[in-house]
Short mmCIF file of N, CA and C in Angstrom, two decimals:
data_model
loop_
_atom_site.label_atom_id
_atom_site.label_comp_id
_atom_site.label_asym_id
_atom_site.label_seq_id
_atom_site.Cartn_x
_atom_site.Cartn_y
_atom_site.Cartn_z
N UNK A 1 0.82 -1.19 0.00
CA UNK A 1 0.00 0.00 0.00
C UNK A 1 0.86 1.26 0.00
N UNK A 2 2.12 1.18 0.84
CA UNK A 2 2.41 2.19 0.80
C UNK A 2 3.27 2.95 -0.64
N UNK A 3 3.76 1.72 -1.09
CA UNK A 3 4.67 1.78 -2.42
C UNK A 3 3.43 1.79 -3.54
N UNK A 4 1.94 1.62 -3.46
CA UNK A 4 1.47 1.76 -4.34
C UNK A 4 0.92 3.49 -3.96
N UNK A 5 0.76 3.99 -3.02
CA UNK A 5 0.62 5.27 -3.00
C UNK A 5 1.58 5.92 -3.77
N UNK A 6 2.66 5.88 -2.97
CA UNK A 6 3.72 6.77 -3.82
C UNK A 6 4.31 6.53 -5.29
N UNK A 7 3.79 5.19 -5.62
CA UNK A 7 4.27 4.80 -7.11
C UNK A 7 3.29 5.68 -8.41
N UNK A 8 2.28 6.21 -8.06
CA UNK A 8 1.84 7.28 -9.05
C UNK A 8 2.10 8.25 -8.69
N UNK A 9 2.59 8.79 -7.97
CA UNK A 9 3.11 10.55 -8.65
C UNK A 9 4.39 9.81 -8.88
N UNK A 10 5.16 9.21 -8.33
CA UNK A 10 6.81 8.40 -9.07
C UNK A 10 6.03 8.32 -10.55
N UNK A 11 5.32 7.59 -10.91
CA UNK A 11 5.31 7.24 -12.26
C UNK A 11 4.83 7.93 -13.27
N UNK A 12 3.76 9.21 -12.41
CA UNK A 12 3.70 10.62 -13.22
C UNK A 12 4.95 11.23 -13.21
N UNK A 13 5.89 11.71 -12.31
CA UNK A 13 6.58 12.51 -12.55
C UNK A 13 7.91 11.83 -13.37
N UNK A 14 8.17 10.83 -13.76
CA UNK A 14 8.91 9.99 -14.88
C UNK A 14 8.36 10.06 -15.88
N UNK A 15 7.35 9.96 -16.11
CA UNK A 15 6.34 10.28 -17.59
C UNK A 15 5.96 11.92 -17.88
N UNK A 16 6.26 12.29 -16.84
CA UNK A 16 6.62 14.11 -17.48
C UNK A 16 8.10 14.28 -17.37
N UNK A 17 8.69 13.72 -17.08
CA UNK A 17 10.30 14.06 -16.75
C UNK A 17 10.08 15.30 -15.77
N UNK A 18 9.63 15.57 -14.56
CA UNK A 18 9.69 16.30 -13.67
C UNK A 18 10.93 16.05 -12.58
N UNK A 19 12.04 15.98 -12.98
CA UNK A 19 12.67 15.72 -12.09
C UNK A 19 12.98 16.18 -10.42
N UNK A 20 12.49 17.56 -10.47
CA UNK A 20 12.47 18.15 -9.25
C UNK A 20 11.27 17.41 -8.64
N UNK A 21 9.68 16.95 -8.78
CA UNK A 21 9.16 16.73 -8.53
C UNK A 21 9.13 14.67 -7.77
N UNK A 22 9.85 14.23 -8.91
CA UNK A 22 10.53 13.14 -8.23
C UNK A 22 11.18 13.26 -7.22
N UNK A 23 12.02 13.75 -7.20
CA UNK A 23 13.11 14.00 -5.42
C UNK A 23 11.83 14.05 -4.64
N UNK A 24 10.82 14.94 -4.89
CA UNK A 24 10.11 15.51 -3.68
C UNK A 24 9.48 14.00 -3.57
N UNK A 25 8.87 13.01 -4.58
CA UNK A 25 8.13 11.94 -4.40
C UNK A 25 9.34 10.96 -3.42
N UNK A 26 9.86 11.10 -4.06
CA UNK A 26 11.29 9.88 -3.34
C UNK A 26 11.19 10.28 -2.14
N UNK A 27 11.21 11.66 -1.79
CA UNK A 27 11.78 12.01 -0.46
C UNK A 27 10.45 12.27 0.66
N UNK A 28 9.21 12.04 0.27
CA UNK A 28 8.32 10.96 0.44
C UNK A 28 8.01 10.21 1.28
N UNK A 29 8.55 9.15 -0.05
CA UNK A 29 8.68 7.54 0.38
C UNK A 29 9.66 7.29 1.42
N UNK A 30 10.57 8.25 1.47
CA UNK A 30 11.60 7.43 2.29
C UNK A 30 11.55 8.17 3.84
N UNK A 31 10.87 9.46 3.84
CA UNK A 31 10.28 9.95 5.00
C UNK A 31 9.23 9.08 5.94
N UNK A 32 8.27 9.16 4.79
CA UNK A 32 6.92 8.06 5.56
C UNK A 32 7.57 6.88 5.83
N UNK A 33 7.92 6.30 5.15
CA UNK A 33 8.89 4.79 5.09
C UNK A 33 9.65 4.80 7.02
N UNK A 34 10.43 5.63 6.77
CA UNK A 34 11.17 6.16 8.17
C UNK A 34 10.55 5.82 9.30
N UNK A 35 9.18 6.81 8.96
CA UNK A 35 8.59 6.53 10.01
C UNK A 35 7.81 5.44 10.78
N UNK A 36 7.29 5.10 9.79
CA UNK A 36 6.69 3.63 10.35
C UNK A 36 8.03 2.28 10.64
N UNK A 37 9.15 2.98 9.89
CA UNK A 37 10.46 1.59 10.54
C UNK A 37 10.77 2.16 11.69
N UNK A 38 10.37 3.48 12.16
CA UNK A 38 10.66 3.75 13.55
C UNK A 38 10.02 2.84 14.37
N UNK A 39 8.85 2.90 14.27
CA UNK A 39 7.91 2.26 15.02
C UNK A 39 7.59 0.42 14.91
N UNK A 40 8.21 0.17 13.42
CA UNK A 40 7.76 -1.46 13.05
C UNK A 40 9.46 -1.55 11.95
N UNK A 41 10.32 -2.13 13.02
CA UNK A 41 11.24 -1.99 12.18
C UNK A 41 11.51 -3.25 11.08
N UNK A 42 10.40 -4.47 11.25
CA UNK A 42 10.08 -5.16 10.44
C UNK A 42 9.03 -5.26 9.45
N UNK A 43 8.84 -4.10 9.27
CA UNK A 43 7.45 -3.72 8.66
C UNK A 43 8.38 -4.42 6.88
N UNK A 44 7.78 -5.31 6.08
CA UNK A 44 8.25 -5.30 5.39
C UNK A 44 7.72 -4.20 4.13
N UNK A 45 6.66 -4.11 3.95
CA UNK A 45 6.24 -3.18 3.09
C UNK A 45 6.98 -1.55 3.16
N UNK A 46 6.70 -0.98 4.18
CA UNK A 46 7.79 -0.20 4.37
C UNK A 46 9.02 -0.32 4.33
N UNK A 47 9.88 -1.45 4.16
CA UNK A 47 11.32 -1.39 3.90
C UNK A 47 11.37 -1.52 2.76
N UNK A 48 10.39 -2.21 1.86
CA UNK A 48 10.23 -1.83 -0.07
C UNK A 48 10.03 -0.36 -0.03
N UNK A 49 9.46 0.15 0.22
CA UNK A 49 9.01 1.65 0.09
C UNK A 49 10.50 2.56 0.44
N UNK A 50 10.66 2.10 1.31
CA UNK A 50 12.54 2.95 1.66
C UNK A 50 12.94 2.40 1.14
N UNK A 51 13.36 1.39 0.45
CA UNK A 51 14.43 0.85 -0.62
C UNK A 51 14.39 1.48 -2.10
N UNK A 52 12.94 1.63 -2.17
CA UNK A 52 12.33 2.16 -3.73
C UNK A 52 12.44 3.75 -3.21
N UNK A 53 12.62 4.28 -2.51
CA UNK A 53 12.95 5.85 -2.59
C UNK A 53 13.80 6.17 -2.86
N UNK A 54 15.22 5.28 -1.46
CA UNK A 54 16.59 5.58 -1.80
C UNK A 54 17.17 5.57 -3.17
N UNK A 55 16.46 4.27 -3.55
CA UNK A 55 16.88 3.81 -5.20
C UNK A 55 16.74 4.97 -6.27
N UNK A 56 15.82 5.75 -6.08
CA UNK A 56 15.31 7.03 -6.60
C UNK A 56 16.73 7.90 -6.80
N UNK A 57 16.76 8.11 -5.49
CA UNK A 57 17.77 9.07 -4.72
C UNK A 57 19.21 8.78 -5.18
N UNK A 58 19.55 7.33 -5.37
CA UNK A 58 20.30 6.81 -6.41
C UNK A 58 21.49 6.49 -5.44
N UNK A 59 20.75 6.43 -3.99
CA UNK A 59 21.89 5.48 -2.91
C UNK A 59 21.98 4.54 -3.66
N UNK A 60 22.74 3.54 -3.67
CA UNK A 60 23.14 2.24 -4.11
C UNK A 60 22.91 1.28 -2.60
N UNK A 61 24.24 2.05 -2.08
CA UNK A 61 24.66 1.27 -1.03
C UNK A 61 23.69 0.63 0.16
N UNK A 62 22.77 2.56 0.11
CA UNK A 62 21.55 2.19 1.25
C UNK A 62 20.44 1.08 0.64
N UNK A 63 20.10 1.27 -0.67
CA UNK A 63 19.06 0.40 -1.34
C UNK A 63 19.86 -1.11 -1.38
N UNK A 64 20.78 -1.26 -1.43
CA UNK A 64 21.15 -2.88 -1.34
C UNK A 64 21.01 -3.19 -0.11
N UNK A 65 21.16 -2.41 1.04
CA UNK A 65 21.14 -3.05 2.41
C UNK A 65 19.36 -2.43 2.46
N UNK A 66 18.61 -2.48 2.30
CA UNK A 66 17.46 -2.54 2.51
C UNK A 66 16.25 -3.33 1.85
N UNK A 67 16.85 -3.55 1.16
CA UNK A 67 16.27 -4.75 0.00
C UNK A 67 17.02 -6.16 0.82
N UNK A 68 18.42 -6.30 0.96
CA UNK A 68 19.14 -7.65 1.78
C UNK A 68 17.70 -7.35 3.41
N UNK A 69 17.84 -6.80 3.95
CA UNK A 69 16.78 -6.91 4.74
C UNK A 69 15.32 -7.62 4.47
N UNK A 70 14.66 -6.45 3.74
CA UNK A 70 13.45 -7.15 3.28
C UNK A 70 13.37 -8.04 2.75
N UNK A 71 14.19 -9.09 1.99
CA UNK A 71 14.21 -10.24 1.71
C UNK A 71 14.97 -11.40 1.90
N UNK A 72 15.20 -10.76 3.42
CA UNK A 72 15.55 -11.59 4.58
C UNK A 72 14.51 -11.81 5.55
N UNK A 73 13.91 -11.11 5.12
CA UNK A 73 12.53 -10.77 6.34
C UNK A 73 10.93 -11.86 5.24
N UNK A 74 11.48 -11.41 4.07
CA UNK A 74 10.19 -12.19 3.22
C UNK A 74 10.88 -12.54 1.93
N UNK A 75 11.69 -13.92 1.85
CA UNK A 75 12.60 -13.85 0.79
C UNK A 75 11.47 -14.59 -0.35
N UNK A 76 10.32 -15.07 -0.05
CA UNK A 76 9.12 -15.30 -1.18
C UNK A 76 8.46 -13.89 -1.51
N UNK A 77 8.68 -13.06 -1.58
CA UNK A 77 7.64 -11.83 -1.81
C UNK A 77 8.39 -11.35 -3.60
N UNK A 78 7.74 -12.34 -4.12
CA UNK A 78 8.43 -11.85 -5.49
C UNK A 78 7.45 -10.09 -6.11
N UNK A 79 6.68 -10.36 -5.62
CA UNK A 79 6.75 -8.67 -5.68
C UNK A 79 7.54 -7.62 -5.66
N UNK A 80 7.92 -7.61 -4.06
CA UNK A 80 9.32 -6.82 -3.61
C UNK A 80 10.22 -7.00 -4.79
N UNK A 81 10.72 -8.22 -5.14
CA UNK A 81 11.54 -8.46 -5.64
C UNK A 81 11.49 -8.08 -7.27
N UNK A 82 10.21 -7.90 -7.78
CA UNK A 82 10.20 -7.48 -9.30
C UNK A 82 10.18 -5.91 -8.98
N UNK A 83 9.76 -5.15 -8.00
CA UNK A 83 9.67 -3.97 -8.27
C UNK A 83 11.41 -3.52 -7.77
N UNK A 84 12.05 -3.98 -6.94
CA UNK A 84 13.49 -3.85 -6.44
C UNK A 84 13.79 -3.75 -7.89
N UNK A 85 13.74 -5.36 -8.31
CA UNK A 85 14.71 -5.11 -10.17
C UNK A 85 14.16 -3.75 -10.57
N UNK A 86 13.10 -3.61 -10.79
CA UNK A 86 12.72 -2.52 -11.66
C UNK A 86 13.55 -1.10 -11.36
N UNK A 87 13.60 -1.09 -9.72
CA UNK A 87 14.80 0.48 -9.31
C UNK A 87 15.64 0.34 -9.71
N UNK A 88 16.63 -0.77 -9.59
CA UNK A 88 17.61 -1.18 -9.84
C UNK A 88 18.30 -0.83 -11.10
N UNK A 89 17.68 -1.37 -12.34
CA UNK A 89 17.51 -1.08 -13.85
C UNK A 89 17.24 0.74 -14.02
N UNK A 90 16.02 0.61 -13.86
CA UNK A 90 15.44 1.75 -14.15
C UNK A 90 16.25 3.09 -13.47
N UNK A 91 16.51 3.28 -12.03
CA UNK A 91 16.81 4.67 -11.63
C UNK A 91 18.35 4.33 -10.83
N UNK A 92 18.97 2.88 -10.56
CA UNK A 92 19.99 2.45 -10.77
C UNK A 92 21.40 2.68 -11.87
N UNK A 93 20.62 2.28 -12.77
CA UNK A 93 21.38 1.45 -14.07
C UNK A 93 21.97 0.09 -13.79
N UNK A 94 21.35 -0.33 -13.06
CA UNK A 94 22.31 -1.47 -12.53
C UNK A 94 21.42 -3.18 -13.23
N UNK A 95 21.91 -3.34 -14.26
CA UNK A 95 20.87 -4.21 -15.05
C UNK A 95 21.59 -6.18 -14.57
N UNK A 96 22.68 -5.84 -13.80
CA UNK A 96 23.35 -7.10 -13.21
C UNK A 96 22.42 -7.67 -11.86
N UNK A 97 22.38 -6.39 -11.45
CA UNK A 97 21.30 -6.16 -9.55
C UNK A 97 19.59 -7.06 -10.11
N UNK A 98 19.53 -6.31 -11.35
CA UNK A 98 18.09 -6.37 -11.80
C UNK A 98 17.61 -8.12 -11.80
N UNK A 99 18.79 -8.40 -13.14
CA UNK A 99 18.78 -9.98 -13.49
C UNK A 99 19.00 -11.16 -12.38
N UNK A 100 20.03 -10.18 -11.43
CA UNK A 100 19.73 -11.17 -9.94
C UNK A 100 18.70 -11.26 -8.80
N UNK A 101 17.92 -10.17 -8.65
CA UNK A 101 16.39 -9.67 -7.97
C UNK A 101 15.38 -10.70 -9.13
N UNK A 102 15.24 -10.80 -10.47
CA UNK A 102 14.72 -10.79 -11.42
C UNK A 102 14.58 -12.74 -11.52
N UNK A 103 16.06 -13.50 -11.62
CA UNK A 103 16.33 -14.98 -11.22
C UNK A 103 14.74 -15.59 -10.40
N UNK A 104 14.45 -15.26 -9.27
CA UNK A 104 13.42 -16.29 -8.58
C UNK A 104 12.18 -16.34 -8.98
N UNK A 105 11.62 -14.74 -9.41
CA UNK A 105 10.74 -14.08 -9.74
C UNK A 105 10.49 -14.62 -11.04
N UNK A 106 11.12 -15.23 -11.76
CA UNK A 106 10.79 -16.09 -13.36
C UNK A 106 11.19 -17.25 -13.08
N UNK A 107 12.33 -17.98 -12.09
CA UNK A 107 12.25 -19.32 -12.21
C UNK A 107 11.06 -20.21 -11.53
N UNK A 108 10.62 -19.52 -10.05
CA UNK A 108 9.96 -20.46 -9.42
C UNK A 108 8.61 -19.79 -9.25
N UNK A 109 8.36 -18.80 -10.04
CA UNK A 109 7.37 -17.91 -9.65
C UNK A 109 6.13 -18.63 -10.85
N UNK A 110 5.05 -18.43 -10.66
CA UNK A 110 3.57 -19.34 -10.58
C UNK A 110 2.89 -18.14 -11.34
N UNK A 111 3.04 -17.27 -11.39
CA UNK A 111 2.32 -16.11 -12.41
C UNK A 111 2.48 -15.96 -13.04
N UNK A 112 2.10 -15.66 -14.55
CA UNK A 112 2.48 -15.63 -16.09
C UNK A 112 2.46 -13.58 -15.48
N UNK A 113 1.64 -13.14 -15.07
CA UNK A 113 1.63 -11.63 -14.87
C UNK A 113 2.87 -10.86 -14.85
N UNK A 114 3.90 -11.46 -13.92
CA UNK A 114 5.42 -11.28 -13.94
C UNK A 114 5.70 -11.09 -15.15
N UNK A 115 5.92 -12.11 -16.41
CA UNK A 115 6.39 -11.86 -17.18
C UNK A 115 5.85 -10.85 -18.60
N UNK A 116 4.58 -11.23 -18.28
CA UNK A 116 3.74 -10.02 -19.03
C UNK A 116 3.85 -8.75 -18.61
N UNK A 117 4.54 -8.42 -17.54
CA UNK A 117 4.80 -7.01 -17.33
C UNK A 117 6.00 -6.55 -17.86
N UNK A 118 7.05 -7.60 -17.00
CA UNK A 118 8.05 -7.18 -17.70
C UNK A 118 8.52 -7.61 -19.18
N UNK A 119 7.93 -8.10 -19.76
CA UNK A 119 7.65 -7.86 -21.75
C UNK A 119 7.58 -6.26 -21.89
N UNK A 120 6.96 -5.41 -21.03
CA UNK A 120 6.54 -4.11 -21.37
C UNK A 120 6.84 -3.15 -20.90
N UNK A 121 6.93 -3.53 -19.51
CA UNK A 121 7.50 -2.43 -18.10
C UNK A 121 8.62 -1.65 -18.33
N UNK A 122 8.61 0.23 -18.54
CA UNK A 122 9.32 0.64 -18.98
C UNK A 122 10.24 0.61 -18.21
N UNK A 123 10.19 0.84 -16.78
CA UNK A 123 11.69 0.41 -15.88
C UNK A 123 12.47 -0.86 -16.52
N UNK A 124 11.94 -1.61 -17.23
CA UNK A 124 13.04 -2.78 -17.51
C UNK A 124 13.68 -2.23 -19.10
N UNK A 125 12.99 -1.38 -19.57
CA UNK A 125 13.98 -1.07 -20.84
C UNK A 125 14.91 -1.83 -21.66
N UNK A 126 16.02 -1.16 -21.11
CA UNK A 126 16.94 -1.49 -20.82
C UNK A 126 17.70 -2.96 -20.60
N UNK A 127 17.23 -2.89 -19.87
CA UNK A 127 17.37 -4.71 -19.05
C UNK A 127 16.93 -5.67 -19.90
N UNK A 128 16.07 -5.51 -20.95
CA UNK A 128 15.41 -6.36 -21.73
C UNK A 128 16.55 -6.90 -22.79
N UNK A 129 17.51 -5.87 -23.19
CA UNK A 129 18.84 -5.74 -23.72
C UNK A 129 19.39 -6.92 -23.23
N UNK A 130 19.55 -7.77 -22.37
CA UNK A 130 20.66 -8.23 -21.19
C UNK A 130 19.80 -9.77 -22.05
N UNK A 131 21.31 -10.63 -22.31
CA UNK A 131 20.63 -11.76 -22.57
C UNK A 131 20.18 -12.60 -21.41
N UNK A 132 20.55 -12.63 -20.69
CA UNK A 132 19.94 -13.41 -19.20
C UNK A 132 18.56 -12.91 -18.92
N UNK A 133 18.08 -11.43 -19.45
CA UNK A 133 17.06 -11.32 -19.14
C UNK A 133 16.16 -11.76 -20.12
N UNK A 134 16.26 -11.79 -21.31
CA UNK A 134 15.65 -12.73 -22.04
C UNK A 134 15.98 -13.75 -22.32
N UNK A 135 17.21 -14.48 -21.71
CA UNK A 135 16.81 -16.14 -21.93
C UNK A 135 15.50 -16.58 -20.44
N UNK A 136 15.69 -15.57 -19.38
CA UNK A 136 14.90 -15.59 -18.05
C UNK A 136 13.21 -15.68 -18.55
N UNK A 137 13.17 -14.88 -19.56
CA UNK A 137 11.46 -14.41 -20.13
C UNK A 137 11.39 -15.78 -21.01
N UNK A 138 12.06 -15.78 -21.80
CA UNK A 138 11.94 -17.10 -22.93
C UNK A 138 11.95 -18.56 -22.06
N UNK A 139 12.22 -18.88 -21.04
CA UNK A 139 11.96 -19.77 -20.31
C UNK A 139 10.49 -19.88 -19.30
N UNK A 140 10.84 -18.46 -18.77
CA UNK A 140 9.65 -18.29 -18.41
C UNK A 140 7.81 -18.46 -19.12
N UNK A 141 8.02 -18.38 -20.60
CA UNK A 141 7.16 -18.09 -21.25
C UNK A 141 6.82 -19.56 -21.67
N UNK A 142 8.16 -20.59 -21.50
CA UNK A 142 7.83 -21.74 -22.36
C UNK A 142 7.09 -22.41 -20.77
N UNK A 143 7.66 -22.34 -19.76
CA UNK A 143 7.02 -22.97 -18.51
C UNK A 143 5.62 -22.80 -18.06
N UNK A 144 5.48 -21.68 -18.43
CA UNK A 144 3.77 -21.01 -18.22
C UNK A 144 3.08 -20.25 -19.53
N UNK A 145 2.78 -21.37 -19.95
CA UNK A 145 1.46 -21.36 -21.49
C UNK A 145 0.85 -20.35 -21.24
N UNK A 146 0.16 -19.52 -20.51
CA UNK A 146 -0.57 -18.15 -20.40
C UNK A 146 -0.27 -17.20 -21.00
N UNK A 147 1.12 -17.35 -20.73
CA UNK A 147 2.03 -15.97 -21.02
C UNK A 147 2.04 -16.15 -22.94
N UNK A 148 1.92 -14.78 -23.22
CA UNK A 148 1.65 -14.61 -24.70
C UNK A 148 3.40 -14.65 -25.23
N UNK A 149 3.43 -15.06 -26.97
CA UNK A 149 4.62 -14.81 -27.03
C UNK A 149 5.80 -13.32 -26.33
N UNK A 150 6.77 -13.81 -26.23
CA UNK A 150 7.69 -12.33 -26.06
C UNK A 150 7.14 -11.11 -26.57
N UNK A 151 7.18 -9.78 -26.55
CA UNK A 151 6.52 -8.81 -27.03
C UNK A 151 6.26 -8.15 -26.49
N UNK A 152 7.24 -6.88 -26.69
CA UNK A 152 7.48 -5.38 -25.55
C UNK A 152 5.82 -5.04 -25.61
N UNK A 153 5.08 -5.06 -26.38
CA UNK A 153 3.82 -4.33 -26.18
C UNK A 153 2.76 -5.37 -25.84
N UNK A 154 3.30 -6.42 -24.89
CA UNK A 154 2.49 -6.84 -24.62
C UNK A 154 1.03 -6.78 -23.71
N UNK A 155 1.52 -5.66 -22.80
CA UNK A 155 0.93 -5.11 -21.82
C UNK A 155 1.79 -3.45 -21.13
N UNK A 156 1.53 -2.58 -20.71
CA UNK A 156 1.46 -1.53 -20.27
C UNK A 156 1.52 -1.59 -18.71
N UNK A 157 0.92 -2.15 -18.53
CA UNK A 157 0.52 -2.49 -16.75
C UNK A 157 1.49 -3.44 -15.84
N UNK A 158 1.77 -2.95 -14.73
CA UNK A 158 2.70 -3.04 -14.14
C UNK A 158 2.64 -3.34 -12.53
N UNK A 159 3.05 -4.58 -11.90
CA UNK A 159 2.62 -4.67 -10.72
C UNK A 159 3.80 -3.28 -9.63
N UNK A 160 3.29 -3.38 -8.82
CA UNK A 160 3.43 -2.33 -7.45
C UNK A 160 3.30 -2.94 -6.26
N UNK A 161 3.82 -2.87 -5.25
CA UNK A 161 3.44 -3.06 -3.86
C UNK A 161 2.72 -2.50 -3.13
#
């Protein structure tokens, strides 16, 4: 909930290129985020939400140790884990971070939705480039019949936490 609050003005202000207006969204997420790890320092949703700000903010260091947390705390939450890749890639550049967040989330993961997003998801761009990330989709796609062939336009829509 909380990463899906703040993920539309994040995803308006990337689709206007507002960059001043991003900081203010990032800085946000990682305020509110703060606060509730004051109070629930296992809150996992809130440690996605501070991981996905910092990532913004373009800590590295802080977003790897907060992501190693949260998926130490919920290492099945392939959610966390597709939207982590997505910072990673996307406001990172880090398309190595992505394909390793990205690994569980297509091998053992039970949703064709995963991969239909990221066919399209503009945070993965980039990453789509990376042959691991498409031999990851091309496996993925042959394991779960749902999933439509490969195809950046396959979908628009994009999961969130």
């Amino acid at each position: 909930r909380l990463l899906g609050e703040a993920g539309v003005p994040v995803t308006t202000e990337v689709a206007l290129g507002d960059e001043a207006g991003l900081a203010r969204a990032a800085e946000r997420m990682v305020s509110h985020s703060r606060r509730i790890l004051g109070e629930d320092p296992g809150n996992t949703e809130a440690l996605a939400t501070n991981a996905c700000g910092i990532a913004i903010q373009g800590d590295v260091r802080q977003f790897k140790e907060r992501i190693e947390l949260a998926l130490l705390l919920d290492p099945d939450n392939m959610l966390s884990r597709y939207n982590f890749a997505c910072m990673a890639a996307a406001f990172l550049g880090d398309v190595d971070m992505a394909v390793d967040l990205l690994g569980p989330v297509f091998e053992v993961g039970t949703s064709s939705s995963f991969v239909r997003f990221a066919m399209a998801d503009p945070d993965l761009a980039e990453a789509r480039n990376n042959r691991q990330i498409r031999k990851m989709l091309a496996g993925a796609t042959k394991r779960l019949p749902a999933v439509p062939e490969a195809s950046p336009a396959a979908s628009a829509a994009r999961p969130r936490s």
